[in-house]
């Protein structure tokens, strides 16, 4: 299965600033996703990162707040913009491979906004 | 609406006893079902999946799950629990006609006591 390197693993940020999270995959994958896990909560999909086109956002998430880049089939970034304490969460990237639907997750980025 | 439910927030088991973590789903069409485990400060680790075939699926670390179409359930089981199995467990279903995203249950905290 694919190996995902996600950076940073954690960060503490000031409110009003932005943080960019990187996700690097060791193989080319078509589908890449970004999830948010708020404290004590389940995972919620933020958006699907599409290579060569704009990301597809889920209801409640907007591009101005969570801009996503997908320059090629092995890399994506998620930016959390103009952060507030409510953005404190774990952010995870995920990829799916092949016809057997192997979903792999990055180790996550634990973000604390103060 | 497509969804996953894990009716128990927490499951407590004595070491050596069998464990069951419950999951029910609602999805149109044939379900693709997954179980993941999350240890503290770690990402999601894949345990097992059901795509098609035998209703009893065997996965990592001695876990197995039984797909029951009539009851729309996919309960996770292990014959003999270990203290090291203590973690947060998530059931997920691949949403139909929604770009391949996973819908997660709310998670079940498994505590195995010696």
mmCIF file of C-alpha atoms in Angstrom:
data_model
loop_
_atom_site.group_PDB
_atom_site.id
_atom_site.type_symbol
_atom_site.label_atom_id
_atom_site.label_comp_id
_atom_site.label_asym_id
_atom_site.label_seq_id
_atom_site.Cartn_x
_atom_site.Cartn_y
_atom_site.Cartn_z
ATOM 1 C CA UNK A 1 0.000 0.000 0.000
ATOM 2 C CA UNK A 2 1.000 3.610 -0.444
ATOM 3 C CA UNK A 3 3.165 5.327 2.125
ATOM 4 C CA UNK A 4 2.170 8.866 3.037
ATOM 5 C CA UNK A 5 4.431 11.470 4.582
ATOM 6 C CA UNK A 6 2.463 14.269 6.198
ATOM 7 C CA UNK A 7 4.092 17.404 7.594
ATOM 8 C CA UNK A 8 4.138 18.991 10.073
ATOM 9 C CA UNK A 9 3.092 16.407 12.628
ATOM 10 C CA UNK A 10 1.964 19.119 15.011
ATOM 11 C CA UNK A 11 2.008 22.885 15.372
ATOM 12 C CA UNK A 12 0.848 25.607 17.699
ATOM 13 C CA UNK A 13 -0.245 28.720 15.835
ATOM 14 C CA UNK A 14 -1.456 32.192 16.671
ATOM 15 C CA UNK A 15 -4.983 33.122 15.737
ATOM 16 C CA UNK A 16 -5.263 35.024 12.498
ATOM 17 C CA UNK A 17 -2.302 33.259 10.894
ATOM 18 C CA UNK A 18 -2.269 30.451 8.312
ATOM 19 C CA UNK A 19 -0.696 27.003 8.275
ATOM 20 C CA UNK A 20 0.052 24.862 5.239
ATOM 21 C CA UNK A 21 0.064 21.091 5.651
ATOM 22 C CA UNK A 22 1.864 18.908 3.140
ATOM 23 C CA UNK A 23 1.061 15.381 2.065
ATOM 24 C CA UNK A 24 3.577 13.419 -0.028
ATOM 25 C CA UNK A 25 2.749 9.959 -1.381
ATOM 26 C CA UNK A 26 5.342 7.451 -2.562
ATOM 27 C CA UNK A 27 3.286 6.458 -5.609
ATOM 28 C CA UNK A 28 0.953 8.129 -8.056
ATOM 29 C CA UNK A 29 -2.642 8.131 -6.849
ATOM 30 C CA UNK A 30 -5.707 9.520 -8.505
ATOM 31 C CA UNK A 31 -7.808 10.219 -5.459
ATOM 32 C CA UNK A 32 -6.588 12.219 -2.488
ATOM 33 C CA UNK A 33 -8.724 13.491 0.387
ATOM 34 C CA UNK A 34 -8.357 15.870 3.334
ATOM 35 C CA UNK A 35 -10.179 15.143 6.593
ATOM 36 C CA UNK A 36 -10.598 17.017 9.848
ATOM 37 C CA UNK A 37 -10.926 15.382 13.239
ATOM 38 C CA UNK A 38 -12.037 17.813 15.906
ATOM 39 C CA UNK A 39 -11.234 16.963 19.537
ATOM 40 C CA UNK A 40 -13.181 13.914 20.632
ATOM 41 C CA UNK A 41 -14.954 13.706 17.301
ATOM 42 C CA UNK A 42 -14.986 11.514 14.240
ATOM 43 C CA UNK A 43 -13.422 12.310 10.878
ATOM 44 C CA UNK A 44 -15.160 14.710 8.544
ATOM 45 C CA UNK A 45 -14.174 15.143 4.917
ATOM 46 C CA UNK A 46 -13.064 18.666 4.048
ATOM 47 C CA UNK A 47 -12.456 18.207 0.338
ATOM 48 C CA UNK A 48 -11.266 15.956 -2.441
ATOM 49 C CA UNK A 49 -8.029 17.184 -3.993
ATOM 50 C CA UNK A 50 -8.166 16.895 -7.770
ATOM 51 C CA UNK A 51 -5.013 16.930 -9.843
ATOM 52 C CA UNK A 52 -5.038 19.753 -12.350
ATOM 53 C CA UNK A 53 -8.327 21.264 -11.230
ATOM 54 C CA UNK A 54 -9.953 22.924 -8.263
ATOM 55 C CA UNK A 55 -10.674 20.825 -5.200
ATOM 56 C CA UNK A 56 -14.196 19.618 -4.495
ATOM 57 C CA UNK A 57 -15.364 20.887 -1.118
ATOM 58 C CA UNK A 58 -17.900 19.342 1.214
ATOM 59 C CA UNK A 59 -20.788 21.259 2.630
ATOM 60 C CA UNK A 60 -19.599 23.635 5.323
ATOM 61 C CA UNK A 61 -16.062 23.985 3.974
ATOM 62 C CA UNK A 62 -14.969 26.752 1.592
ATOM 63 C CA UNK A 63 -11.940 27.377 -0.540
ATOM 64 C CA UNK A 64 -11.115 30.715 1.061
ATOM 65 C CA UNK A 65 -10.722 29.048 4.435
ATOM 66 C CA UNK A 66 -9.147 25.767 3.273
ATOM 67 C CA UNK A 67 -7.318 26.316 -0.014
ATOM 68 C CA UNK A 68 -5.932 23.102 -1.476
ATOM 69 C CA UNK A 69 -3.283 22.502 -4.092
ATOM 70 C CA UNK A 70 -2.670 19.306 -6.053
ATOM 71 C CA UNK A 71 0.132 19.991 -8.521
ATOM 72 C CA UNK A 72 0.743 16.327 -9.376
ATOM 73 C CA UNK A 73 -0.361 12.795 -8.553
ATOM 74 C CA UNK A 74 1.941 12.391 -5.539
ATOM 75 C CA UNK A 75 1.577 15.663 -3.629
ATOM 76 C CA UNK A 76 -1.046 17.919 -2.101
ATOM 77 C CA UNK A 77 -1.235 20.755 0.400
ATOM 78 C CA UNK A 78 -4.022 21.993 2.636
ATOM 79 C CA UNK A 79 -3.866 25.503 4.064
ATOM 80 C CA UNK A 80 -5.875 26.480 7.109
ATOM 81 C CA UNK A 81 -6.330 30.236 6.729
ATOM 82 C CA UNK A 82 -7.039 32.984 9.211
ATOM 83 C CA UNK A 83 -7.070 30.498 12.030
ATOM 84 C CA UNK A 84 -9.207 30.663 15.143
ATOM 85 C CA UNK A 85 -9.214 28.367 18.193
ATOM 86 C CA UNK A 86 -12.136 26.493 16.610
ATOM 87 C CA UNK A 87 -9.717 25.261 13.945
ATOM 88 C CA UNK A 88 -7.793 23.286 16.548
ATOM 89 C CA UNK A 89 -8.058 19.749 15.205
ATOM 90 C CA UNK A 90 -6.169 16.878 13.675
ATOM 91 C CA UNK A 91 -5.965 17.170 9.909
ATOM 92 C CA UNK A 92 -5.364 14.016 7.881
ATOM 93 C CA UNK A 93 -4.761 13.328 4.245
ATOM 94 C CA UNK A 94 -5.848 10.084 2.656
ATOM 95 C CA UNK A 95 -5.397 8.326 -0.651
ATOM 96 C CA UNK A 96 -7.218 5.452 -2.276
ATOM 97 C CA UNK A 97 -5.511 2.969 -4.526
ATOM 98 C CA UNK A 98 -6.630 0.569 -7.126
ATOM 99 C CA UNK A 99 -9.767 -1.454 -7.710
ATOM 100 C CA UNK A 100 -9.685 -2.982 -4.241
ATOM 101 C CA UNK A 101 -10.178 0.389 -2.597
ATOM 102 C CA UNK A 102 -7.219 0.481 -0.274
ATOM 103 C CA UNK A 103 -7.579 3.688 1.694
ATOM 104 C CA UNK A 104 -4.402 4.845 3.417
ATOM 105 C CA UNK A 105 -4.106 7.744 5.840
ATOM 106 C CA UNK A 106 -1.268 10.018 6.743
ATOM 107 C CA UNK A 107 -0.177 10.225 10.366
ATOM 108 C CA UNK A 108 -2.026 13.496 10.797
ATOM 109 C CA UNK A 109 -1.221 17.069 11.753
ATOM 110 C CA UNK A 110 -2.272 18.087 15.246
ATOM 111 C CA UNK A 111 -3.033 21.806 15.112
ATOM 112 C CA UNK A 112 -3.565 23.971 18.171
ATOM 113 C CA UNK A 113 -4.605 27.584 17.674
ATOM 114 C CA UNK A 114 -4.018 29.950 20.569
ATOM 115 C CA UNK B 1 -28.723 9.879 3.627
ATOM 116 C CA UNK B 2 -25.731 7.583 3.743
ATOM 117 C CA UNK B 3 -24.369 7.061 7.232
ATOM 118 C CA UNK B 4 -22.518 4.878 9.693
ATOM 119 C CA UNK B 5 -23.480 4.370 13.312
ATOM 120 C CA UNK B 6 -21.391 3.028 16.151
ATOM 121 C CA UNK B 7 -23.900 2.785 18.986
ATOM 122 C CA UNK B 8 -21.347 2.441 21.778
ATOM 123 C CA UNK B 9 -19.059 5.310 22.740
ATOM 124 C CA UNK B 10 -17.019 2.963 24.894
ATOM 125 C CA UNK B 11 -16.543 -0.781 25.244
ATOM 126 C CA UNK B 12 -14.836 -2.278 28.286
ATOM 127 C CA UNK B 13 -13.434 -5.801 28.145
ATOM 128 C CA UNK B 14 -11.226 -7.902 30.367
ATOM 129 C CA UNK B 15 -8.018 -9.168 28.826
ATOM 130 C CA UNK B 16 -8.477 -12.616 27.331
ATOM 131 C CA UNK B 17 -12.212 -12.178 26.820
ATOM 132 C CA UNK B 18 -13.799 -11.835 23.389
ATOM 133 C CA UNK B 19 -14.618 -8.337 22.211
ATOM 134 C CA UNK B 20 -17.193 -6.909 19.838
ATOM 135 C CA UNK B 21 -17.381 -3.357 18.539
ATOM 136 C CA UNK B 22 -20.656 -2.672 16.775
ATOM 137 C CA UNK B 23 -21.264 -0.885 13.496
ATOM 138 C CA UNK B 24 -24.359 -0.430 11.367
ATOM 139 C CA UNK B 25 -24.553 1.378 8.056
ATOM 140 C CA UNK B 26 -26.955 2.939 5.622
ATOM 141 C CA UNK B 27 -25.853 3.239 2.014
ATOM 142 C CA UNK B 28 -27.437 2.807 -1.366
ATOM 143 C CA UNK B 29 -26.165 -0.090 -3.421
ATOM 144 C CA UNK B 30 -23.517 -2.553 -2.366
ATOM 145 C CA UNK B 31 -21.553 -1.348 0.661
ATOM 146 C CA UNK B 32 -17.782 -1.137 0.854
ATOM 147 C CA UNK B 33 -17.032 -1.292 4.582
ATOM 148 C CA UNK B 34 -13.888 -0.597 6.563
ATOM 149 C CA UNK B 35 -12.515 -0.700 10.086
ATOM 150 C CA UNK B 36 -9.691 1.532 11.276
ATOM 151 C CA UNK B 37 -7.927 1.887 14.608
ATOM 152 C CA UNK B 38 -6.429 5.065 16.034
ATOM 153 C CA UNK B 39 -3.909 5.006 18.850
ATOM 154 C CA UNK B 40 -3.241 8.211 20.835
ATOM 155 C CA UNK B 41 -1.329 10.785 18.802
ATOM 156 C CA UNK B 42 -1.263 8.507 15.784
ATOM 157 C CA UNK B 43 -2.983 8.433 12.425
ATOM 158 C CA UNK B 44 -5.531 5.876 11.313
ATOM 159 C CA UNK B 45 -4.378 2.313 10.789
ATOM 160 C CA UNK B 46 -6.297 0.001 8.485
ATOM 161 C CA UNK B 47 -7.651 -3.175 10.074
ATOM 162 C CA UNK B 48 -9.860 -4.798 7.470
ATOM 163 C CA UNK B 49 -12.425 -4.229 4.753
ATOM 164 C CA UNK B 50 -15.372 -5.864 3.077
ATOM 165 C CA UNK B 51 -15.805 -5.296 -0.624
ATOM 166 C CA UNK B 52 -17.374 -8.536 -1.794
ATOM 167 C CA UNK B 53 -17.180 -12.261 -1.161
ATOM 168 C CA UNK B 54 -17.111 -14.105 2.138
ATOM 169 C CA UNK B 55 -19.125 -12.379 4.833
ATOM 170 C CA UNK B 56 -16.460 -13.092 7.446
ATOM 171 C CA UNK B 57 -13.444 -10.899 6.868
ATOM 172 C CA UNK B 58 -10.148 -11.451 8.645
ATOM 173 C CA UNK B 59 -7.797 -8.561 9.200
ATOM 174 C CA UNK B 60 -4.770 -7.333 11.052
ATOM 175 C CA UNK B 61 -3.829 -8.120 14.671
ATOM 176 C CA UNK B 62 -6.305 -11.009 14.935
ATOM 177 C CA UNK B 63 -9.381 -8.897 14.264
ATOM 178 C CA UNK B 64 -12.254 -10.051 12.111
ATOM 179 C CA UNK B 65 -15.601 -8.621 11.089
ATOM 180 C CA UNK B 66 -18.822 -10.125 9.874
ATOM 181 C CA UNK B 67 -20.846 -8.491 7.141
ATOM 182 C CA UNK B 68 -24.582 -8.991 7.659
ATOM 183 C CA UNK B 69 -26.591 -7.569 4.796
ATOM 184 C CA UNK B 70 -30.019 -8.172 6.308
ATOM 185 C CA UNK B 71 -29.081 -6.354 9.504
ATOM 186 C CA UNK B 72 -26.897 -3.797 7.681
ATOM 187 C CA UNK B 73 -24.160 -4.461 10.202
ATOM 188 C CA UNK B 74 -20.407 -4.925 10.136
ATOM 189 C CA UNK B 75 -19.355 -5.694 13.709
ATOM 190 C CA UNK B 76 -15.683 -5.944 14.605
ATOM 191 C CA UNK B 77 -14.638 -8.927 16.709
ATOM 192 C CA UNK B 78 -11.646 -10.523 18.318
ATOM 193 C CA UNK B 79 -11.687 -13.865 20.167
ATOM 194 C CA UNK B 80 -9.255 -12.827 22.894
ATOM 195 C CA UNK B 81 -8.614 -9.183 23.737
ATOM 196 C CA UNK B 82 -5.214 -7.777 24.625
ATOM 197 C CA UNK B 83 -4.456 -4.726 26.734
ATOM 198 C CA UNK B 84 -2.615 -3.356 23.707
ATOM 199 C CA UNK B 85 -5.893 -3.405 21.738
ATOM 200 C CA UNK B 86 -7.050 -0.418 23.794
ATOM 201 C CA UNK B 87 -7.613 2.359 21.266
ATOM 202 C CA UNK B 88 -10.244 4.257 19.308
ATOM 203 C CA UNK B 89 -11.955 2.246 16.584
ATOM 204 C CA UNK B 90 -13.731 3.697 13.567
ATOM 205 C CA UNK B 91 -16.100 2.011 11.163
ATOM 206 C CA UNK B 92 -16.435 3.589 7.723
ATOM 207 C CA UNK B 93 -18.378 3.090 4.519
ATOM 208 C CA UNK B 94 -17.496 4.242 1.037
ATOM 209 C CA UNK B 95 -20.221 6.630 -0.028
ATOM 210 C CA UNK B 96 -22.009 5.694 -3.221
ATOM 211 C CA UNK B 97 -21.728 8.124 -6.125
ATOM 212 C CA UNK B 98 -19.872 10.692 -4.052
ATOM 213 C CA UNK B 99 -16.399 10.574 -5.483
ATOM 214 C CA UNK B 100 -15.033 7.774 -3.352
ATOM 215 C CA UNK B 101 -15.098 9.486 0.014
ATOM 216 C CA UNK B 102 -15.433 7.542 3.245
ATOM 217 C CA UNK B 103 -18.148 8.251 5.768
ATOM 218 C CA UNK B 104 -17.031 7.507 9.323
ATOM 219 C CA UNK B 105 -18.895 6.454 12.410
ATOM 220 C CA UNK B 106 -18.397 8.460 15.572
ATOM 221 C CA UNK B 107 -15.844 6.031 16.938
ATOM 222 C CA UNK B 108 -15.789 3.572 19.834
ATOM 223 C CA UNK B 109 -13.202 3.740 22.591
ATOM 224 C CA UNK B 110 -12.109 0.219 23.466
ATOM 225 C CA UNK B 111 -10.603 -0.307 26.900
ATOM 226 C CA UNK B 112 -9.075 -3.666 27.732
ATOM 227 C CA UNK B 113 -8.205 -4.163 31.390
ATOM 228 C CA UNK B 114 -5.703 -6.720 32.676
#
